[in-house]
Short mmCIF file of C-alpha atoms and ligand atoms in Angstrom, two decimals:
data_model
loop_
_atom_site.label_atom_id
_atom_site.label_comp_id
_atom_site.label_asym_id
_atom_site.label_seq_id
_atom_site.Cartn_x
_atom_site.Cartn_y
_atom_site.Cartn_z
CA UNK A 1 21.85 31.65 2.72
CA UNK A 2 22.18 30.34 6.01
CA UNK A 3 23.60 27.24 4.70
CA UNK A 4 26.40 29.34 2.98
CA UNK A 5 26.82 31.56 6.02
CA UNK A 6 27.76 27.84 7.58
CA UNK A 7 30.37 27.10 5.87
CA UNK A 8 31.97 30.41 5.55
CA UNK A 9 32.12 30.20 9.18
CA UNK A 10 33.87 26.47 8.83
CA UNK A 11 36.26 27.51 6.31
CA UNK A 12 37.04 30.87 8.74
CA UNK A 13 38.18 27.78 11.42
CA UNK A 14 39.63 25.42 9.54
CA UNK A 15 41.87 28.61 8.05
CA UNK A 16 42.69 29.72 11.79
CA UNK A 17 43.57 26.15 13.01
CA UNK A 18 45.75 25.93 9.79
CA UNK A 19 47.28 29.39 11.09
CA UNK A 20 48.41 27.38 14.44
CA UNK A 21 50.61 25.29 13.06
CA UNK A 22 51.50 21.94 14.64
CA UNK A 23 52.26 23.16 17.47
CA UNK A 24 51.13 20.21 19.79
CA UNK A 25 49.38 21.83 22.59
CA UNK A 26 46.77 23.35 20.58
CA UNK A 27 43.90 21.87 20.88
CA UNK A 28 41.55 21.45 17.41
CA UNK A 29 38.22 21.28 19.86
CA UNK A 30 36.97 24.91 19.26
CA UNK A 31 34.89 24.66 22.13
CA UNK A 32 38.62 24.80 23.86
CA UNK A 33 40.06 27.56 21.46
CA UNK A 34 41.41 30.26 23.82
CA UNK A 35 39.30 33.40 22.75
CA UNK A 36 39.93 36.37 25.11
CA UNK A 37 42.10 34.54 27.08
CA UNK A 38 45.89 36.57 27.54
CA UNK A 39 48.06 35.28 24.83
CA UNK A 40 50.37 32.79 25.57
CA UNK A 41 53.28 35.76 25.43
CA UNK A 42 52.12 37.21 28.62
CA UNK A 43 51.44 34.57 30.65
CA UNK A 44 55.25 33.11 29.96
CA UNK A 45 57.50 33.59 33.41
CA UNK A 46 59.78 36.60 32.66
CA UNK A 47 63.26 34.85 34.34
CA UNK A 48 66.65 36.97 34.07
CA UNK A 49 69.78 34.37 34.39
CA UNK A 50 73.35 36.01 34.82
CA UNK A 51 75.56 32.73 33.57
CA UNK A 52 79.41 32.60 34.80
CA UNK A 53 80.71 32.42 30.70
CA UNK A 54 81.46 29.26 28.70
CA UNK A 55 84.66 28.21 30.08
CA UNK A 56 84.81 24.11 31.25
CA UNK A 57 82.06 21.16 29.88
CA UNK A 58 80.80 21.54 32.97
CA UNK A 59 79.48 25.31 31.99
CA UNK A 60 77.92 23.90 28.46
CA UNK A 61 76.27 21.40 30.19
CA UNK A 62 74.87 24.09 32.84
CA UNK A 63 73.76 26.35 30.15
CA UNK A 64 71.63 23.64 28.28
CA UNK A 65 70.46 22.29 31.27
CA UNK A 66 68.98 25.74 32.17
CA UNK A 67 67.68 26.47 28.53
CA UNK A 68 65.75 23.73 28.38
CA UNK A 69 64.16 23.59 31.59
CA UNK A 70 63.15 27.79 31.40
CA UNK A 71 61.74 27.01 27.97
CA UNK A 72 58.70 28.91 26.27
CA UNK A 73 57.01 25.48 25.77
CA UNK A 74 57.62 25.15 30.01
CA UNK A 75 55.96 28.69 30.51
CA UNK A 76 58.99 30.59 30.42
CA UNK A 77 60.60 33.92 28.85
CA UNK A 78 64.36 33.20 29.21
CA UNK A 79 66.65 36.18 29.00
CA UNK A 80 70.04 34.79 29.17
CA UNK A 81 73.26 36.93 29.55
CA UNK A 82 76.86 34.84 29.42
CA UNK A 83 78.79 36.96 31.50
CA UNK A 84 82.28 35.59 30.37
CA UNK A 85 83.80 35.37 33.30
CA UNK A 86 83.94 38.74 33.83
CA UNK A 87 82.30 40.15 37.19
CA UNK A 88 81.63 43.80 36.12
CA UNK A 89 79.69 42.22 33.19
CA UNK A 90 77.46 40.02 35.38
CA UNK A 91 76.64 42.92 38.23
CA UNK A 92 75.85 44.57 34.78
CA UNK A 93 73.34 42.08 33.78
CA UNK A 94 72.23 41.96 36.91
CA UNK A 95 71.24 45.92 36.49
CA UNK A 96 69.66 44.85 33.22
CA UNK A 97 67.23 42.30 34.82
CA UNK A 98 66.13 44.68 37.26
CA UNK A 99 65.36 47.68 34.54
CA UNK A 100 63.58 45.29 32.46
CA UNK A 101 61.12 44.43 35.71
CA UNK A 102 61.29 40.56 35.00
CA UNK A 103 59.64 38.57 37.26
CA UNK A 104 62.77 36.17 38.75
CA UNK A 105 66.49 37.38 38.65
CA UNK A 106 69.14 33.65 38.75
CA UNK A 107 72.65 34.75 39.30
CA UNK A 108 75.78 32.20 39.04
CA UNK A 109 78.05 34.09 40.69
CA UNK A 110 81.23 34.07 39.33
CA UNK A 111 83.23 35.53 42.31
CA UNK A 112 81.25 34.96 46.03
CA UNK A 113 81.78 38.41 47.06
CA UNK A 114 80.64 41.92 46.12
CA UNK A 115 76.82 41.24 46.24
CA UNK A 116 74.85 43.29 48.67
CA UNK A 117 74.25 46.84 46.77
CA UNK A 118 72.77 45.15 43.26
CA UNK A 119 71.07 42.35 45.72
CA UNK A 120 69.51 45.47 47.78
CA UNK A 121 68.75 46.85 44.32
CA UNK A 122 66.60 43.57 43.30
CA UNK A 123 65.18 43.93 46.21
CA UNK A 124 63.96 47.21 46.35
CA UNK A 125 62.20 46.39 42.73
CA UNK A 126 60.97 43.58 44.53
CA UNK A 127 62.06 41.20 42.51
CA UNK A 128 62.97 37.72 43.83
CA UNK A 129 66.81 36.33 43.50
CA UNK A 130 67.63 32.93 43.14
CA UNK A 131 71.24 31.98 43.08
CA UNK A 132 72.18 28.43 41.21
CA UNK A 133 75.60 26.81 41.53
CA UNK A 134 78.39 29.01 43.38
CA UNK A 135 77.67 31.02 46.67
CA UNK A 136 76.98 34.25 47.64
CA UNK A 137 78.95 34.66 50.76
CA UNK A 138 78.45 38.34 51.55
CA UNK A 139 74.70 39.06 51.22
CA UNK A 140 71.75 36.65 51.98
CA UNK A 141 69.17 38.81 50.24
CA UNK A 142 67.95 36.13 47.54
CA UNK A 143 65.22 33.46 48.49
CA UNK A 144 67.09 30.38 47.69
CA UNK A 145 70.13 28.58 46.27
CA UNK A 146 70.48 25.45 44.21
CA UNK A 147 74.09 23.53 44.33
CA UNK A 148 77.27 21.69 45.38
CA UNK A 149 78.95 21.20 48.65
CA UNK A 150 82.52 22.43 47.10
CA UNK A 151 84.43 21.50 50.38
CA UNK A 152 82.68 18.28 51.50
CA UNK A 153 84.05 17.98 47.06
CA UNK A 154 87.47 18.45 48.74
CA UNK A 155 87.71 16.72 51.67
CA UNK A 156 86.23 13.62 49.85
CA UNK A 157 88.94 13.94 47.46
CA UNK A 158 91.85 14.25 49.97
CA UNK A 159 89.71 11.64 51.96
CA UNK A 160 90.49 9.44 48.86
CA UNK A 161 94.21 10.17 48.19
CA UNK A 162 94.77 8.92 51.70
CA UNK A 163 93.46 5.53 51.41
CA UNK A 164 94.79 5.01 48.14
CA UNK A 165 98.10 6.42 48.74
CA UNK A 166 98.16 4.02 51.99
CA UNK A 167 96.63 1.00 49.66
CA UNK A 168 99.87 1.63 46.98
CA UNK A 169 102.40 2.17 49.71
CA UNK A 170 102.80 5.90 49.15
CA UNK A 171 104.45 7.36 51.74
CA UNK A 172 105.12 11.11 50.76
CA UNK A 173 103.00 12.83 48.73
CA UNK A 174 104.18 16.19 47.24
CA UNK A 175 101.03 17.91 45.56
CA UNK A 176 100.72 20.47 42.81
CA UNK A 177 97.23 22.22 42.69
CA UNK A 178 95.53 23.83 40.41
CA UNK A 179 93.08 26.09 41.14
CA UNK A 180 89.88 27.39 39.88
CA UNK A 181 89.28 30.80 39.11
CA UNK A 182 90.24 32.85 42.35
CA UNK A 183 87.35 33.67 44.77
CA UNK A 184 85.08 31.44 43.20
CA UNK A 185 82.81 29.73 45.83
CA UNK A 186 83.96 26.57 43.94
CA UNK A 187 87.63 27.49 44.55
CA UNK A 188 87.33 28.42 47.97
CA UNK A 189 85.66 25.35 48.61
CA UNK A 190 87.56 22.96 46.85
CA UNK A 191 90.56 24.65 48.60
CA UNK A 192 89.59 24.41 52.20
CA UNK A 193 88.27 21.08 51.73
CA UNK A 194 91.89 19.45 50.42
CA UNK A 195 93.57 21.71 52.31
CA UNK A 196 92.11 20.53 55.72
CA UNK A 197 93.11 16.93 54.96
CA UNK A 198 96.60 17.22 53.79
CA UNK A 199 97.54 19.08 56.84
CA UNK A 200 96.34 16.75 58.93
CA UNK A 201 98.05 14.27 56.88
CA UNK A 202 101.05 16.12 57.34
CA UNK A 203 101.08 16.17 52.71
CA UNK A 204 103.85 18.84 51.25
CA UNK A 205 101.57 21.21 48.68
CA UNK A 206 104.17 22.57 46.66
CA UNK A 207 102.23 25.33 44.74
CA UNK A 208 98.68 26.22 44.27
CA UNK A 209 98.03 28.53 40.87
CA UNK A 210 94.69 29.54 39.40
CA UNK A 211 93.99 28.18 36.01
CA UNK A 212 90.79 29.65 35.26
CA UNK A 213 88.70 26.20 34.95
CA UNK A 214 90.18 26.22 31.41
CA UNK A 215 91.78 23.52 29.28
CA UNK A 216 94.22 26.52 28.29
CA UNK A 217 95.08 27.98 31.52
CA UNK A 218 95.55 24.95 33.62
CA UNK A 219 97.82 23.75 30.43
CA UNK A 220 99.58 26.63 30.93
CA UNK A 221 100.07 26.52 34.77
CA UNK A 222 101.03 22.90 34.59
CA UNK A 223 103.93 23.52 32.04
CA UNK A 224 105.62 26.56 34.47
CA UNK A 225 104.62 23.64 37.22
CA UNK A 226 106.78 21.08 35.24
CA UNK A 227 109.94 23.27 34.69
CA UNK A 228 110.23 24.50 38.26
CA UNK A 229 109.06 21.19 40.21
CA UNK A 230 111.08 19.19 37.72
CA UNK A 231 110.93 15.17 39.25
CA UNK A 232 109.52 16.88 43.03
CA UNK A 233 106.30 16.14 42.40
CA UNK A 234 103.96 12.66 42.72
CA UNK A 235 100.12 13.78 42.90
CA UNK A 236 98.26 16.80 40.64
CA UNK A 237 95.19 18.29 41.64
CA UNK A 238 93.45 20.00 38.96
CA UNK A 239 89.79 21.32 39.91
CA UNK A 240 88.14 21.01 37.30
CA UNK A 241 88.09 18.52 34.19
CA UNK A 242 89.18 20.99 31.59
CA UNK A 243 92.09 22.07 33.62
CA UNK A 244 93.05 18.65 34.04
CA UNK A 245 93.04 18.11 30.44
CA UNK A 246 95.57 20.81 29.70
CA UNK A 247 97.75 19.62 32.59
CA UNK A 248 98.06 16.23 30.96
CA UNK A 249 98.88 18.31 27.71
CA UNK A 250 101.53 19.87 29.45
CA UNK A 251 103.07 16.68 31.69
CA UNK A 252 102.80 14.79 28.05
CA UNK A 253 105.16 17.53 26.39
CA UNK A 254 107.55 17.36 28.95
CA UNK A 255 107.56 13.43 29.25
CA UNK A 256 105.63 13.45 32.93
CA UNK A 257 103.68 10.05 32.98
CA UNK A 258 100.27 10.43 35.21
CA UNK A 259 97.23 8.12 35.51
CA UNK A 260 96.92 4.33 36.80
CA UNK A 261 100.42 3.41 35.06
CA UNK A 262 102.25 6.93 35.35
CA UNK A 263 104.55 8.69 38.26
CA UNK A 264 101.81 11.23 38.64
CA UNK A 265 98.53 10.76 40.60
CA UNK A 266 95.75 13.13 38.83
CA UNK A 267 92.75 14.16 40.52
CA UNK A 268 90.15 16.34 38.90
CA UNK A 269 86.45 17.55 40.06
CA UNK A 270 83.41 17.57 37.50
CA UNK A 271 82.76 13.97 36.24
CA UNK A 272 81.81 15.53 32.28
CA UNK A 273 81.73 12.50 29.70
CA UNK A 274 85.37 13.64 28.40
CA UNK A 275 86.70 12.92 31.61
CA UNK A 276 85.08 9.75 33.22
CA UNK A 277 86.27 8.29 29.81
CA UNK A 278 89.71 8.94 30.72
CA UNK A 279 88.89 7.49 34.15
CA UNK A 280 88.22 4.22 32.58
CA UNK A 281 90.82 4.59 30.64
CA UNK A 282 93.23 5.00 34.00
CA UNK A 283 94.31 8.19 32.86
CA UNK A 284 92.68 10.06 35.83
CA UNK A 285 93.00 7.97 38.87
CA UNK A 286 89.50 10.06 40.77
CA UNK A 287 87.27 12.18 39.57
CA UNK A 288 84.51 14.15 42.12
CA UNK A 289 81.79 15.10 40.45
CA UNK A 290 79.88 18.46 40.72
CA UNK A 291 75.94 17.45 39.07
CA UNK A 292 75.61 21.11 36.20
CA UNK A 293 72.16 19.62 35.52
CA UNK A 294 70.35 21.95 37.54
CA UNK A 295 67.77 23.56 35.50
CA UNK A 296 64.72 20.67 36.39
CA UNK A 297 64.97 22.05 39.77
CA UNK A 298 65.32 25.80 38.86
CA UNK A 299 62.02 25.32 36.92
CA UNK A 300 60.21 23.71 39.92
CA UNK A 301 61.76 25.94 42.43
CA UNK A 302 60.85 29.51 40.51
CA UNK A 303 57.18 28.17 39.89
CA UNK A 304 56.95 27.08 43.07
CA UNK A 305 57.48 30.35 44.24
CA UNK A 306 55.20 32.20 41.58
CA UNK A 307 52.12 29.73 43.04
CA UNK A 308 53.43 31.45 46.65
CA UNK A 309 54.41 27.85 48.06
CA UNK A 310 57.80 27.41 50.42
CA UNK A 311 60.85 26.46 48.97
CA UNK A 312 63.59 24.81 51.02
CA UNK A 313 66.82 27.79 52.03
CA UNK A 314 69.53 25.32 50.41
CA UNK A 315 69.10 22.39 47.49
CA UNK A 316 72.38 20.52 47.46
CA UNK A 317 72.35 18.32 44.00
CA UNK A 318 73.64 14.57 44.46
CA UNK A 319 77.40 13.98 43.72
CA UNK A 320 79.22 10.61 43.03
CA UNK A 321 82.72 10.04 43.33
CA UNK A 322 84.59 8.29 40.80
CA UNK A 323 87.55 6.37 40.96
CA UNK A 324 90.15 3.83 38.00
CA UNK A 325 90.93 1.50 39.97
CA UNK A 326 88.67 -1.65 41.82
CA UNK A 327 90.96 -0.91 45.35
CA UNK A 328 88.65 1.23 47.38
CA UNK A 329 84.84 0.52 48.06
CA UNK A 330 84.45 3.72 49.84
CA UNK A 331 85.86 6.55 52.24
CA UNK A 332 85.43 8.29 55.59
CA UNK A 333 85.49 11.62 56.20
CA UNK A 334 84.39 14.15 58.51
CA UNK A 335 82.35 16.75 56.25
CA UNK A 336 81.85 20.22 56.59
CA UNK A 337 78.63 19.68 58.40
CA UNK A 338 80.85 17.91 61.24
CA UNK A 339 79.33 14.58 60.46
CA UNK A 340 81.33 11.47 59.70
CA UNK A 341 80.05 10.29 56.35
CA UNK A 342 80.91 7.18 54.55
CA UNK A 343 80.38 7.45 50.91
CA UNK A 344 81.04 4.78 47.95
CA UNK A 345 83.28 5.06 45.06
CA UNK A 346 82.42 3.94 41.87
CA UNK A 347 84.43 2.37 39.41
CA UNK A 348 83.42 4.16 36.15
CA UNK A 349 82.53 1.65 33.48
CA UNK A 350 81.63 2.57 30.13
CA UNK A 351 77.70 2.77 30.84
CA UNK A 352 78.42 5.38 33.56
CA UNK A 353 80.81 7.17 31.39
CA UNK A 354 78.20 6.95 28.37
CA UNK A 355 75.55 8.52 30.74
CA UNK A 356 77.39 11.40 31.67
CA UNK A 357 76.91 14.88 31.15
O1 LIG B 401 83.52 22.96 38.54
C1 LIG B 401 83.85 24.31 36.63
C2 LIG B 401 83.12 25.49 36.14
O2 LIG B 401 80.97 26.55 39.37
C3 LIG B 401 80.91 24.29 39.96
O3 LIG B 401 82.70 26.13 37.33
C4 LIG B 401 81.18 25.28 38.92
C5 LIG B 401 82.56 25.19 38.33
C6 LIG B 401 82.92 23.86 37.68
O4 LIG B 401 83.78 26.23 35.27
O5 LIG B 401 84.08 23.38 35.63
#
């Protein structure tokens, strides 16, 4: 009897191991088996992330990055809400996180103002903001932010057209910008950076226009840019890759050569795979990038904070600059910090090109 008792009992825990699958973690030890331990469901993070939309690579690559750092097999419940682009829709997700009592709220915010009520609303539920990539520039009630420096992105950029323009024998530039979408931190600071150093430089910018960080919209401002600065124009400044992709759409239609071998100098801000190929391929002269692969330190930052440990105010991700050509080793600039900085710039080759995002 008790024999038969015995292996009823074995077969009962050979079924329920069965039952768990393969999943890896599971340990077949039943001295280890979780009994009245909380299930696995309940001890996950509960982490609310407001994404800006889908528009650029730069955006697919932040989205994966983030999905598979806040994983369940990582210890978290991700509930993730693409706010294409649309700023009513991400306050509105915002709203969402804080009915639904998650633990962490992570905002991307697509414009850098019109923050403080829904911040003071997290708040009040007690529920810790983080904010990943663009600024908040009218509230500071979140704990931390994870990011770029946008304008030291633009200065180091203009920093760049002004040794190469002096190492080609350019005298005059005359610039056509496009922007990213308007009163994004990204914009602003992209702006103010390039901005500061062509006036000092004493550069003509023609026109700036907004062209969404898409493919289609900065194809679309570059083709009104190419009928009414027909032959004024030497050096295009797209910020971001996709928008610089639809600008060479639109200077290739109306027979506007650009690149290493072409009338136009094109500068673009991201550094995706797409685009540093086209780099080596001297059909972007520079390329600044902005590092989307922030989710590693989202995960470490949010369970830092869940085991009650400090987290630093500000975490600025590492940013290479890219260049074509083998003419520059480096440039000098002043950054928005005040402090003269001299950074390299690398030559993509294929291996760096292959390795990006
Ligand atoms: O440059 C662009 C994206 O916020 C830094 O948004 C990001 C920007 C990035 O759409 O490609």
């Amino acid at each position: 009897m008790k024999k038969l008792f015995a292996l009823f009992l074995s077969l009962i825990m050979v079924l329920s191991l069965a039952a768990c699958g393969s999943t890896p973690t599971q340990s077949a030890a039943p001295s280890t088996a979780p009994s009245a331990a909380p299930s696995a469901a309940q001890k996950l993070i509960k982490v609310g992330v407001a994404q800006v939309g889908h528009e650029s690579d730069w955006r697919t690559a932040s989205t994966k990055s983030i999905q598979t750092n806040l994983s369940k097999e990582n210890g978290f419940d991700l509930q993730f809400v693409d706010c294409d682009n649309k700023p009513d829709k991400q306050l509105e997700a915002v709203r969402n996180f804080i009915q639904q009592q998650v633990d962490y709220i992570v905002i991307d915010p697509i414009v850098s103002t019109g923050w403080d009520t829904v911040l003071t609303e997290a708040q009040n539920a007690k529920i810790p903001v983080i904010v990943l990539d663009r600024t908040i520039d009218d509230s500071n009630k979140y704990v931390t932010w994870i990011g770029s420096e946008f304008t030291n992105e633009g200065l180091a950029a203009g920093a760049w057209l002004k040794d190469y323009a002096k190492a080609k024998n350019i005298d005059k530039l005359n610039i056509l910008v496009i922007k990213g979408t308007t009163g994004s931190s990204a914009e602003i600071g992209r702006t103010k950076g390039f901005e500061k150093i062509a006036k000092e430089n004493g550069w003509t910018i023609l026109d700036q226009q907004d062209g969404q960080f898409t493919q289609e919209g900065g194809a679309k401002v570059m083709e009104s840019y190419c009928k009414s600065y027909a032959g004024k124009f030497n050096v295009v400044v797209c910020q971001n890759d996709n928008e610089a992709f639809g600008a060479q759409d639109a200077m290739k239609a109306a027979g506007v050569t650009y690149g290493v071998n072409g009338k136009v100098i094109l500068i673009s801000f991201d550094a995706c795979k797409a685009a540093l190929k086209q780099v080596l391929e001297g059909k972007i002269n520079a390329d600044f990038q902005c590092n989307p692969l922030q989710g590693k330190v989202l995960a470490d930052t949010i369970k830092k904070l869940k085991a009650g440990e400090k987290v630093p105010e500000k975490t600025y991700m590492p940013e290479p600059w890219y260049v074509s050509e083998n003419i520059l080793k480096s440039i000098t600039y002043t950054n928005n910090a005040g402090k003269t900085v001299t950074e390299d710039l690398i030559q993509v080759t294929q291996a760096i090109a292959d390795a990006s995002y």
